[in-house]
Amino acid sequence: MFKEDQLKKVLLETKTVGAQELDLYLEEAKKRNQTLEDYLVSQKVIGQEQLYQIAANYYNLPFINLKNETVRKDILFLIPEPLAATHKIIAFNKTDTELKIATLNPTDLQLFEFLSKKTGLEIKIYLTTPESLNEVIKLYHKGLKAEFQELTKDQEKTGEEAEGGSKLKELAHDLPVIRIVDTLLEYTILENASDIHIEPTEKEVVVRYRIDGVLRPVMTLPKSVHAGIVARIKILSNLKLDEHRLPQDGRFKVATNEYKVSFRVSIIPTYDGEKVVLRALNEQTSVISLEQLGFQRRALEVVRKNIKKPHGLILVTGPTGSGKTTTLYAVLNILNKPEINITTIEDPIEYRMPGLNQTQVNPKIGYTFASALRSFLRQDPNIIMVGEIRDNETAEIAIHASLTGHLVLSTLHTNDAPTTLPRLSEMGVPAFLVASTCIMIVAQRLVRRICQDCMESYTLNKTELAELEKQINFALVLETLEKENLVTKKQTKESLLFYRGKGCKKCNQNGYRGRIGIYEVLNVSSEISELILKNSPAKEIQKMAKDQGMLTILEDGFIKSKSGITTIEEVLRVTKD
């Protein structure tokens, strides 16, 4: 399927239709709620094959009808099924040096480069039709179906014995199982997913990926392959094959010339079998700068000023998966100099950074955040990074370390910056210690970025405005947008332009691509320290911080949605308490 702009360009520049004719077709397609391509084909203005042949000539590419081709299974499987279905691409022939692929999107250069590196072959691109491509995609199911049936037969033969370690080991080394697991891991890396969920149900196995913070179903597999997949993952991560009743945790690495990814594995027993979750950590991901993370100018100034202080406690807060560790590493990247001794204690080590002394907790042998922190203080550090303050003991040692001339960076699970200060008091840390050591708190969330290839503007109608005003104090948000010169006082609420993605091939039709942070940065000034000493509630601390120029997470989110970086829906999704 072509993007509308792409198709219009092809039709006009090849003189297939005139400009007036095209406007008429676009109008008719809109009335029928169809894409231009669907309208032209369904109304027999032009045949699908003819349309794609014209496009092939336009892009100076050969055209192929895959219905006339016999595609060998070994060639087909060079491109994993999820990749073929998502990106509409098929490997249909090859020589010793060349791989012939048929696609609907001849401009997906990043994918062609990936396939060339993966296969070691030169890629020859052909254009085909959606109809013929979908026919070949069905072959995947036939090929895998036969392999699944073979797997099922093997399991029926072994019967109950399959529960035993040796039978499971056999199953884990079966080619179809290896292929399925390899495909799952490969797809994770290519789609930049952070997690894979392999979930057994009564009759099948559902595979979901977390991409840009949102879980998406990717494929459904027969229940018969579940035992083999779990066994394969257990072998890779060195876990007990015959343990099905207790949770297990492990890890393994996948490394090639192109990537090095570490997978953290968690397996838990559920009613329908063992559920597996794999967290992917790309070890070659370079640490990004504070500017790239999405800090506003004033917030960035506060961060830069506070991280230069020789001692004190800096906290980054937010729920799991809100990018806290990435922010801490962006700060450490600035502070990382040969004359500075930096030590980190993490669970697990997510980024490797030269120049840092990085250690990982191991509760099984009593190596916890608290015990590691005690040892660190004997290592003459300037800066200590503690992955998370989880209990009173860790909080107290971190506070005392910051009192005795160290800069301590850590994370905490709170919803916003002001509630972090009372939270430390709840953990048993005396208010005077919090007031004298805490120098800055950064609260954050991650929102999905609008795909820049299909972004469109729109205004809110009365119903949407009423719904929005029920959820947030929109008048306060408008005041902030005025201060940031994003709206004028004369503008009505109805005339405000916001943005969203229509959905295109580059963003898999969901309108988003990538993520960015939204933040509130609380500078612990002398006035805020006084409020902490008085055990003032979080609301009073927030009011004082706002008076001193702090933007709340919601306000920062609306600045980014008004600037075309994210959508209102995303901001509301991540800021709901």
Coordinates of C-alpha atoms in Angstrom, one line a residue:
M1 CA 0.0 0.0 0.0
F2 CA 1.4 3.4 -1.0
K3 CA 1.3 6.5 1.2
E4 CA -1.2 9.0 -0.3
D5 CA 1.5 11.6 -1.1
Q6 CA 3.7 9.0 -2.6
L7 CA 0.9 7.7 -4.9
K8 CA -0.2 11.2 -6.0
K9 CA 3.4 12.0 -7.0
V10 CA 3.7 8.7 -9.0
L11 CA 0.3 9.3 -10.8
L12 CA 1.0 12.9 -11.7
E13 CA 4.6 12.6 -12.7
T14 CA 4.0 9.6 -14.9
K15 CA 0.9 11.4 -16.4
T16 CA -1.3 8.4 -15.5
V17 CA -4.0 11.0 -14.4
G18 CA -4.3 14.7 -14.7
A19 CA -4.4 17.1 -11.6
Q20 CA -8.1 17.8 -12.0
E21 CA -8.9 14.2 -12.4
L22 CA -6.8 13.3 -9.3
D23 CA -8.6 15.9 -7.2
L24 CA -11.9 14.4 -8.2
Y25 CA -10.7 10.8 -7.2
L26 CA -9.4 12.1 -3.9
E27 CA -12.8 13.7 -3.1
E28 CA -14.7 10.5 -4.0
A29 CA -12.3 8.4 -2.0
K30 CA -12.8 10.7 1.1
K31 CA -16.6 10.4 0.7
R32 CA -16.4 6.6 0.7
N33 CA -13.8 6.6 3.6
Q34 CA -11.3 4.8 1.4
T35 CA -7.6 5.4 0.6
L36 CA -6.9 6.7 -2.9
E37 CA -5.3 3.4 -3.9
D38 CA -8.3 1.4 -2.7
Y39 CA -10.7 3.7 -4.5
L40 CA -8.8 3.6 -7.8
V41 CA -8.6 -0.3 -7.7
S42 CA -12.2 -0.9 -6.4
Q43 CA -13.7 1.5 -9.0
K44 CA -11.6 -0.2 -11.8
V45 CA -10.0 3.2 -12.7
I46 CA -6.8 1.2 -12.8
G47 CA -5.9 -2.4 -12.1
Q48 CA -3.7 -3.2 -9.1
E49 CA -1.0 -4.8 -11.2
Q50 CA -1.0 -2.0 -13.7
L51 CA -0.7 0.5 -10.9
Y52 CA 2.3 -1.2 -9.4
Q53 CA 3.9 -1.7 -12.8
I54 CA 3.7 2.1 -13.4
A55 CA 5.2 2.7 -9.9
A56 CA 8.0 0.2 -10.7
N57 CA 8.9 2.2 -13.9
Y58 CA 8.7 5.4 -11.9
Y59 CA 11.2 4.1 -9.3
N60 CA 13.3 2.5 -12.0
L61 CA 12.8 -1.0 -10.5
P62 CA 11.8 -4.4 -12.0
F63 CA 8.2 -5.5 -11.3
I64 CA 7.4 -9.1 -10.3
N65 CA 4.1 -11.0 -9.9
L66 CA 4.9 -13.5 -7.2
K67 CA 2.0 -15.7 -8.2
N68 CA 4.2 -16.9 -11.1
E69 CA 7.1 -17.8 -8.7
T70 CA 7.9 -20.9 -6.8
V71 CA 9.4 -19.7 -3.5
R72 CA 11.7 -22.1 -1.8
K73 CA 11.2 -22.4 2.0
D74 CA 14.8 -21.9 2.9
I75 CA 14.9 -18.6 0.9
L76 CA 11.5 -17.5 2.3
F77 CA 12.7 -18.0 5.9
L78 CA 15.8 -15.7 5.4
I79 CA 13.4 -12.9 6.4
P80 CA 11.5 -13.8 9.6
E81 CA 7.7 -13.9 9.3
P82 CA 6.9 -11.0 11.7
L83 CA 9.3 -8.8 9.7
A84 CA 7.8 -9.9 6.3
A85 CA 4.2 -9.2 7.5
T86 CA 5.0 -5.8 9.2
H87 CA 7.2 -4.4 6.5
K88 CA 5.5 -6.1 3.5
I89 CA 8.7 -7.7 2.1
I90 CA 9.5 -11.2 0.8
A91 CA 12.7 -13.0 -0.1
F92 CA 11.8 -15.0 -3.2
N93 CA 15.1 -16.0 -4.9
K94 CA 18.8 -15.9 -4.4
T95 CA 22.2 -16.6 -6.0
D96 CA 25.6 -17.0 -4.2
T97 CA 26.0 -13.2 -4.1
E98 CA 22.5 -11.7 -4.5
L99 CA 19.2 -11.9 -2.6
K100 CA 16.1 -11.0 -4.6
I101 CA 13.3 -9.4 -2.5
A102 CA 9.8 -8.2 -3.4
T103 CA 8.4 -5.3 -1.6
L104 CA 5.6 -2.7 -1.5
N105 CA 7.9 0.0 -0.1
P106 CA 11.0 0.6 -2.3
T107 CA 12.1 3.5 0.0
D108 CA 12.7 1.4 3.2
L109 CA 16.5 1.7 2.8
Q110 CA 17.3 1.0 6.5
L111 CA 15.6 -2.4 6.2
F112 CA 17.4 -3.3 3.0
E113 CA 20.7 -2.4 4.6
F114 CA 19.8 -4.6 7.7
L115 CA 19.0 -7.6 5.4
S116 CA 22.2 -7.1 3.4
K117 CA 24.2 -7.2 6.6
K118 CA 22.2 -10.1 8.1
T119 CA 22.5 -12.3 5.0
G120 CA 25.9 -11.1 3.6
L121 CA 24.3 -10.8 0.2
E122 CA 23.6 -7.9 -2.1
I123 CA 19.9 -7.0 -2.1
K124 CA 18.1 -6.8 -5.5
I125 CA 14.7 -5.0 -5.0
Y126 CA 11.6 -5.8 -7.0
L127 CA 8.2 -4.1 -6.7
T128 CA 5.1 -6.3 -6.4
T129 CA 1.4 -6.0 -5.7
P130 CA -0.2 -6.4 -2.2
E131 CA -2.3 -9.3 -3.5
S132 CA 0.6 -11.4 -4.7
L133 CA 2.7 -10.5 -1.6
N134 CA -0.1 -11.6 0.8
E135 CA -0.3 -14.9 -1.1
V136 CA 3.4 -15.7 -0.4
I137 CA 3.1 -14.6 3.3
K138 CA 0.6 -17.5 3.6
L139 CA 3.5 -19.9 2.9
Y140 CA 5.0 -19.0 6.2
H141 CA 2.0 -20.4 8.0
K142 CA 2.1 -23.5 5.9
G143 CA 5.8 -24.0 6.5
L144 CA 5.6 -23.4 10.2
K145 CA 2.4 -25.3 10.5
A146 CA 4.1 -28.5 9.1
E147 CA 7.0 -27.9 11.6
F148 CA 4.5 -27.3 14.5
Q149 CA 2.7 -30.6 13.6
E150 CA 6.1 -32.4 13.7
L151 CA 6.7 -30.9 17.1
T152 CA 3.2 -31.9 18.3
K153 CA 3.8 -35.5 17.1
D154 CA 7.2 -35.6 18.9
Q155 CA 5.4 -34.4 22.1
E156 CA 2.6 -36.9 21.7
K157 CA 5.2 -39.7 21.4
T158 CA 7.1 -38.7 24.5
G159 CA 3.8 -38.1 26.4
E160 CA 4.3 -37.2 30.0
E161 CA 8.0 -37.8 29.7
A162 CA 8.3 -34.4 28.1
E163 CA 8.3 -32.9 31.6
G164 CA 11.6 -34.6 32.3
G165 CA 14.9 -32.7 31.9
S166 CA 16.4 -34.8 29.1
K167 CA 13.2 -34.8 26.9
L168 CA 12.9 -31.0 27.3
K169 CA 16.6 -30.7 26.4
E170 CA 15.9 -32.6 23.1
L171 CA 12.9 -30.4 22.5
A172 CA 14.9 -27.2 23.0
H173 CA 17.4 -28.3 20.3
D174 CA 14.7 -28.9 17.7
L175 CA 15.2 -26.8 14.6
P176 CA 11.7 -25.3 14.5
V177 CA 12.0 -24.3 18.2
I178 CA 15.4 -22.7 17.6
R179 CA 14.0 -20.9 14.6
I180 CA 10.9 -19.5 16.5
V181 CA 13.1 -18.3 19.4
D182 CA 15.7 -16.8 17.0
T183 CA 12.9 -15.0 15.1
L184 CA 11.4 -13.6 18.3
L185 CA 14.8 -12.2 19.4
E186 CA 15.7 -10.9 15.9
Y187 CA 12.4 -9.1 15.6
T188 CA 12.9 -7.5 19.1
I189 CA 16.2 -6.1 18.0
L190 CA 15.0 -4.8 14.6
E191 CA 11.8 -3.2 16.0
N192 CA 13.7 -1.8 19.0
A193 CA 11.3 -3.4 21.5
S194 CA 12.2 -3.2 25.2
D195 CA 10.4 -6.4 26.3
I196 CA 9.0 -9.7 24.9
H197 CA 6.0 -11.4 26.7
I198 CA 5.4 -15.0 25.9
E199 CA 2.1 -15.9 27.4
P200 CA 0.4 -19.3 27.5
T201 CA -3.4 -19.4 27.3
E202 CA -5.6 -22.5 27.4
K203 CA -5.2 -23.3 23.7
E204 CA -2.4 -21.1 22.3
V205 CA 0.7 -19.0 23.1
V206 CA 0.4 -15.2 22.6
V207 CA 3.5 -13.2 21.9
R208 CA 3.5 -9.5 22.7
Y209 CA 6.2 -6.8 22.3
R210 CA 6.6 -3.6 24.2
I211 CA 7.5 -1.0 21.6
D212 CA 7.8 2.6 22.7
G213 CA 6.4 1.7 26.0
V214 CA 3.2 0.1 24.7
L215 CA 2.5 -3.6 24.5
R216 CA 1.5 -4.9 21.0
P217 CA 0.4 -8.4 20.1
V218 CA 2.7 -9.7 17.4
M219 CA 1.9 -13.4 16.8
T220 CA -0.1 -16.3 18.1
L221 CA 1.6 -19.8 18.2
P222 CA 0.1 -23.2 18.8
K223 CA 0.2 -24.4 22.4
S224 CA 2.2 -27.4 21.3
V225 CA 5.4 -25.3 20.9
H226 CA 5.2 -23.7 24.3
A227 CA 7.2 -26.3 26.2
G228 CA 10.0 -26.2 23.6
I229 CA 10.2 -22.4 23.5
V230 CA 10.4 -22.2 27.3
A231 CA 13.0 -25.0 27.4
R232 CA 15.1 -23.2 24.7
I233 CA 15.0 -19.9 26.7
K234 CA 15.9 -21.8 29.9
I235 CA 18.9 -23.4 28.2
L236 CA 20.1 -20.0 26.8
S237 CA 19.8 -18.4 30.2
N238 CA 21.2 -21.3 32.2
L239 CA 18.1 -22.0 34.2
K240 CA 16.7 -25.3 35.6
L241 CA 14.8 -27.2 32.9
D242 CA 12.7 -29.3 35.2
E243 CA 11.6 -26.5 37.5
H244 CA 8.0 -25.5 36.6
R245 CA 6.6 -24.5 40.0
L246 CA 8.9 -21.7 41.1
P247 CA 9.8 -18.4 39.4
Q248 CA 13.2 -18.2 37.9
D249 CA 15.5 -15.3 36.7
G250 CA 18.4 -15.4 34.3
R251 CA 20.1 -13.7 31.5
F252 CA 21.9 -14.3 28.2
K253 CA 23.5 -12.3 25.4
V254 CA 23.1 -12.2 21.6
A255 CA 26.0 -10.7 19.8
T256 CA 26.8 -10.2 16.1
N257 CA 28.9 -7.6 14.2
E258 CA 25.9 -5.3 14.1
Y259 CA 24.6 -5.5 17.6
K260 CA 25.2 -6.8 21.1
V261 CA 22.0 -7.2 23.2
S262 CA 21.7 -8.6 26.7
F263 CA 18.4 -10.3 27.6
R264 CA 17.1 -10.4 31.1
V265 CA 14.8 -13.4 31.6
S266 CA 12.0 -13.8 34.1
I267 CA 9.8 -17.0 34.2
I268 CA 6.8 -17.4 36.4
P269 CA 4.3 -20.3 36.7
T270 CA 0.8 -19.4 35.7
Y271 CA -2.4 -21.5 35.5
D272 CA -1.9 -22.3 31.8
G273 CA 1.9 -22.8 32.0
E274 CA 5.0 -20.8 32.4
K275 CA 5.0 -17.2 31.3
V276 CA 8.3 -15.8 30.0
V277 CA 9.2 -12.1 29.9
L278 CA 12.5 -11.0 28.3
R279 CA 13.9 -7.5 28.8
A280 CA 16.2 -6.4 26.0
L281 CA 19.1 -4.2 26.9
N282 CA 21.1 -3.0 23.9
E283 CA 24.7 -2.8 25.1
Q284 CA 25.8 -0.7 22.1
T285 CA 23.3 2.1 22.8
S286 CA 25.2 5.3 23.3
V287 CA 24.3 7.5 26.2
I288 CA 22.3 10.5 24.9
S289 CA 22.7 14.0 26.1
L290 CA 20.3 15.9 28.4
E291 CA 19.2 18.1 25.5
Q292 CA 18.2 15.0 23.5
L293 CA 16.3 13.6 26.5
G294 CA 13.9 16.5 26.1
F295 CA 14.6 19.0 29.0
Q296 CA 13.2 22.5 28.6
R297 CA 15.7 25.3 28.6
R298 CA 15.1 26.5 32.2
A299 CA 14.9 22.9 33.6
L300 CA 18.2 22.2 31.9
E301 CA 19.9 25.2 33.6
V302 CA 18.7 23.9 37.0
V303 CA 20.0 20.4 36.3
R304 CA 23.4 21.7 35.0
K305 CA 23.8 24.0 38.0
N306 CA 23.0 21.2 40.6
I307 CA 25.1 18.5 39.1
K308 CA 28.2 20.7 39.5
K309 CA 27.8 20.8 43.3
P310 CA 30.5 18.8 45.1
H311 CA 28.0 17.0 47.5
G312 CA 24.3 16.5 48.1
L313 CA 21.6 14.1 47.0
I314 CA 20.0 14.2 43.5
L315 CA 16.9 12.0 43.0
V316 CA 15.2 11.0 39.8
T317 CA 11.7 9.7 40.3
G318 CA 8.9 8.1 38.3
P319 CA 7.3 4.6 37.7
T320 CA 9.1 1.6 36.3
G321 CA 10.1 2.1 32.7
S322 CA 9.9 5.9 32.8
G323 CA 13.6 6.3 31.7
K324 CA 15.1 7.2 35.1
T325 CA 18.3 5.2 34.5
T326 CA 18.8 6.9 31.1
T327 CA 18.6 10.3 32.8
L328 CA 21.1 9.3 35.5
Y329 CA 23.5 8.1 32.8
A330 CA 23.2 11.3 30.8
V331 CA 24.2 13.1 34.0
L332 CA 27.1 10.7 34.7
N333 CA 28.3 11.1 31.1
I334 CA 28.8 14.9 31.9
L335 CA 30.5 14.2 35.3
N336 CA 32.7 11.4 34.0
K337 CA 36.2 12.8 34.0
P338 CA 39.6 11.2 34.8
E339 CA 40.0 13.3 38.0
I340 CA 36.7 12.1 39.4
N341 CA 36.1 8.7 41.0
I342 CA 32.6 7.5 40.2
T343 CA 31.1 4.2 41.6
T344 CA 27.7 2.7 40.7
I345 CA 25.6 0.0 42.3
E346 CA 22.8 -1.2 40.0
D347 CA 20.2 -3.9 39.5
P348 CA 21.1 -4.8 36.8
I349 CA 23.9 -2.8 35.0
E350 CA 21.9 -1.4 31.9
Y351 CA 24.7 0.6 30.2
R352 CA 28.4 0.0 30.2
M353 CA 30.3 3.2 30.5
P354 CA 34.2 3.4 30.5
G355 CA 35.6 5.3 33.4
L356 CA 32.9 4.2 35.9
N357 CA 33.3 1.4 38.5
Q358 CA 30.1 -0.4 38.0
T359 CA 28.8 -3.2 40.3
Q360 CA 25.6 -5.2 40.4
V361 CA 23.6 -6.3 43.4
N362 CA 23.3 -9.9 44.3
P363 CA 20.8 -10.4 47.1
K364 CA 21.4 -14.2 47.1
I365 CA 24.8 -13.6 48.7
G366 CA 23.7 -10.6 50.7
Y367 CA 25.2 -8.0 48.3
T368 CA 22.4 -5.4 48.5
F369 CA 22.2 -1.7 47.8
A370 CA 22.8 -0.9 51.5
S371 CA 25.8 -3.3 51.9
A372 CA 27.4 -2.1 48.7
L373 CA 27.0 1.5 49.7
R374 CA 28.8 0.9 53.0
S375 CA 31.7 -0.6 51.1
F376 CA 31.8 2.2 48.5
L377 CA 32.4 4.8 51.2
R378 CA 35.8 3.0 51.9
Q379 CA 36.7 3.4 48.2
D380 CA 37.3 7.1 48.3
P381 CA 34.5 8.0 45.8
N382 CA 33.6 11.5 44.6
I383 CA 30.2 10.5 43.1
I384 CA 28.1 7.5 44.0
M385 CA 25.1 6.3 41.9
V386 CA 22.7 4.0 43.6
G387 CA 20.2 2.3 41.2
E388 CA 17.2 2.7 43.6
I389 CA 16.4 3.7 47.2
R390 CA 14.1 0.9 48.2
D391 CA 14.2 0.9 52.0
N392 CA 15.1 2.9 55.1
E393 CA 18.6 1.5 55.4
T394 CA 19.6 2.4 51.8
A395 CA 18.0 5.9 52.3
E396 CA 19.9 6.6 55.5
I397 CA 23.3 5.5 54.1
A398 CA 22.7 7.5 50.9
I399 CA 21.8 10.6 53.0
H400 CA 24.8 10.2 55.3
A401 CA 27.1 9.8 52.2
S402 CA 25.8 13.0 50.8
L403 CA 26.4 14.7 54.1
T404 CA 30.0 13.6 54.3
G405 CA 31.1 15.2 51.0
H406 CA 29.8 12.9 48.3
L407 CA 27.5 13.6 45.4
V408 CA 24.9 10.8 45.5
L409 CA 22.5 10.1 42.5
S410 CA 19.6 7.7 42.9
T411 CA 16.0 6.9 41.9
L412 CA 12.8 6.6 43.9
H413 CA 9.3 5.5 43.0
T414 CA 7.1 8.6 43.5
N415 CA 4.6 10.2 41.1
D416 CA 6.0 13.7 41.1
A417 CA 8.9 15.7 42.5
P418 CA 7.2 17.4 45.5
T419 CA 5.9 14.1 47.0
T420 CA 9.4 12.7 47.0
L421 CA 10.4 14.9 50.0
P422 CA 7.6 13.7 52.4
R423 CA 8.2 10.1 51.0
L424 CA 11.8 10.2 52.4
S425 CA 10.4 11.3 55.8
E426 CA 8.0 8.4 55.7
M427 CA 11.0 6.1 55.1
G428 CA 12.3 7.2 58.5
V429 CA 14.8 9.8 57.4
P430 CA 14.6 12.8 59.7
A431 CA 13.3 16.0 58.0
F432 CA 16.4 18.0 59.0
L433 CA 18.6 15.5 57.1
V434 CA 16.4 15.6 54.0
A435 CA 16.4 19.4 54.1
S436 CA 20.2 19.7 54.4
T437 CA 21.2 17.1 51.8
C438 CA 18.6 17.0 49.0
I439 CA 19.6 19.5 46.3
M440 CA 17.4 18.5 43.3
I441 CA 14.5 16.2 42.3
V442 CA 13.7 15.3 38.7
A443 CA 10.3 13.6 38.2
Q444 CA 9.7 12.1 34.7
R445 CA 7.6 10.0 32.3
L446 CA 8.2 8.8 28.8
V447 CA 5.8 9.8 26.0
R448 CA 5.7 8.5 22.4
R449 CA 6.9 10.9 19.7
I450 CA 4.6 11.7 16.8
C451 CA 5.9 10.2 13.6
Q452 CA 7.2 13.1 11.6
D453 CA 6.3 11.4 8.3
C454 CA 2.6 11.4 8.8
M455 CA 2.0 14.3 11.3
E456 CA -1.1 16.4 10.8
S457 CA -2.6 19.3 12.8
Y458 CA -6.1 19.5 14.2
T459 CA -8.2 21.6 16.6
L460 CA -10.2 20.3 19.6
N461 CA -14.0 20.3 19.2
K462 CA -16.4 21.2 22.0
T463 CA -16.9 17.7 23.2
E464 CA -13.1 17.0 23.3
L465 CA -12.5 20.3 25.1
A466 CA -15.2 19.5 27.7
E467 CA -13.7 16.0 28.3
L468 CA -10.2 17.5 28.6
E469 CA -11.4 20.1 31.1
K470 CA -12.9 17.3 33.3
Q471 CA -9.5 15.6 33.5
I472 CA -7.1 18.6 34.0
N473 CA -7.1 22.3 34.9
F474 CA -6.9 23.4 31.3
A475 CA -6.9 27.2 32.2
L476 CA -3.6 26.7 34.1
V477 CA -2.1 24.8 31.2
L478 CA -3.1 27.7 28.8
E479 CA -1.4 30.1 31.2
T480 CA 1.8 28.1 30.9
L481 CA 1.5 27.9 27.1
E482 CA 1.1 31.7 27.0
K483 CA 4.2 32.2 29.2
E484 CA 6.1 30.0 26.7
N485 CA 4.8 32.1 23.8
L486 CA 3.1 29.0 22.2
V487 CA -0.3 30.7 22.3
T488 CA -1.5 34.3 22.4
K489 CA -4.1 35.8 24.8
K490 CA -6.4 36.5 21.8
Q491 CA -6.6 32.8 20.8
T492 CA -9.7 30.9 21.7
K493 CA -9.5 27.3 23.1
E494 CA -11.2 26.1 20.0
S495 CA -8.6 27.6 17.6
L496 CA -5.6 26.0 19.2
L497 CA -3.7 23.7 16.9
F498 CA -2.5 20.4 18.2
Y499 CA -0.8 17.5 16.4
R500 CA -1.1 13.7 15.8
G501 CA 0.2 11.0 13.4
K502 CA -2.2 9.7 10.8
G503 CA -0.3 6.4 10.6
C504 CA 2.1 5.3 7.8
K505 CA 4.5 2.5 6.9
K506 CA 7.4 4.0 8.8
C507 CA 5.5 3.9 12.1
N508 CA 3.6 0.7 11.4
Q509 CA 0.4 2.7 11.0
N510 CA 0.2 3.8 14.7
G511 CA 1.2 7.4 14.3
Y512 CA 4.2 7.3 16.7
R513 CA 7.9 6.6 16.4
G514 CA 10.4 6.8 19.3
R515 CA 10.0 8.3 22.7
I516 CA 11.0 11.5 24.6
G517 CA 10.8 12.5 28.3
I518 CA 8.5 15.0 30.0
Y519 CA 9.9 16.4 33.2
E520 CA 9.4 18.5 36.3
V521 CA 12.7 19.6 37.9
L522 CA 12.5 20.8 41.5
N523 CA 15.4 22.9 42.7
V524 CA 15.6 22.5 46.5
S525 CA 16.0 26.2 47.4
S526 CA 16.4 27.6 51.0
E527 CA 12.6 28.3 51.0
I528 CA 11.8 24.7 50.1
S529 CA 14.3 23.5 52.7
E530 CA 12.4 25.5 55.3
L531 CA 9.1 23.8 54.2
I532 CA 10.7 20.4 54.5
L533 CA 11.9 21.2 58.1
K534 CA 8.3 22.1 59.0
N535 CA 7.1 18.7 57.5
S536 CA 4.9 20.7 55.1
P537 CA 2.6 18.7 52.8
A538 CA 3.6 18.1 49.2
K539 CA 1.0 20.7 47.9
E540 CA 2.7 23.5 49.7
I541 CA 6.1 22.4 48.4
Q542 CA 4.6 22.2 44.9
K543 CA 3.1 25.7 45.2
M544 CA 6.5 27.2 46.3
A545 CA 8.4 25.3 43.5
K546 CA 5.9 26.6 40.9
D547 CA 6.3 30.2 42.2
Q548 CA 10.0 29.7 41.7
G549 CA 9.5 28.7 38.1
M550 CA 9.1 24.9 38.1
L551 CA 7.0 23.4 35.3
T552 CA 4.9 20.4 36.3
I553 CA 5.1 17.1 34.2
L554 CA 1.7 17.9 32.8
E555 CA 2.7 21.4 31.8
D556 CA 5.9 20.2 30.2
G557 CA 3.8 17.5 28.3
F558 CA 1.4 20.1 27.0
I559 CA 4.3 22.3 25.8
K560 CA 5.6 19.3 23.8
S561 CA 2.1 18.4 22.5
K562 CA 1.6 22.1 21.4
S563 CA 5.0 22.0 19.7
G564 CA 4.2 18.9 17.6
I565 CA 6.5 16.5 19.6
T566 CA 3.8 14.3 21.2
T567 CA 0.0 14.1 21.5
I568 CA -2.4 15.2 24.2
E569 CA -3.5 11.5 24.5
E570 CA 0.0 10.5 25.3
V571 CA 0.5 13.2 27.9
L572 CA -2.8 12.2 29.6
R573 CA -1.9 8.5 29.4
V574 CA 1.3 8.8 31.3
T575 CA 0.3 11.5 33.8
K576 CA -2.8 9.8 35.2
D577 CA -2.4 9.1 38.9

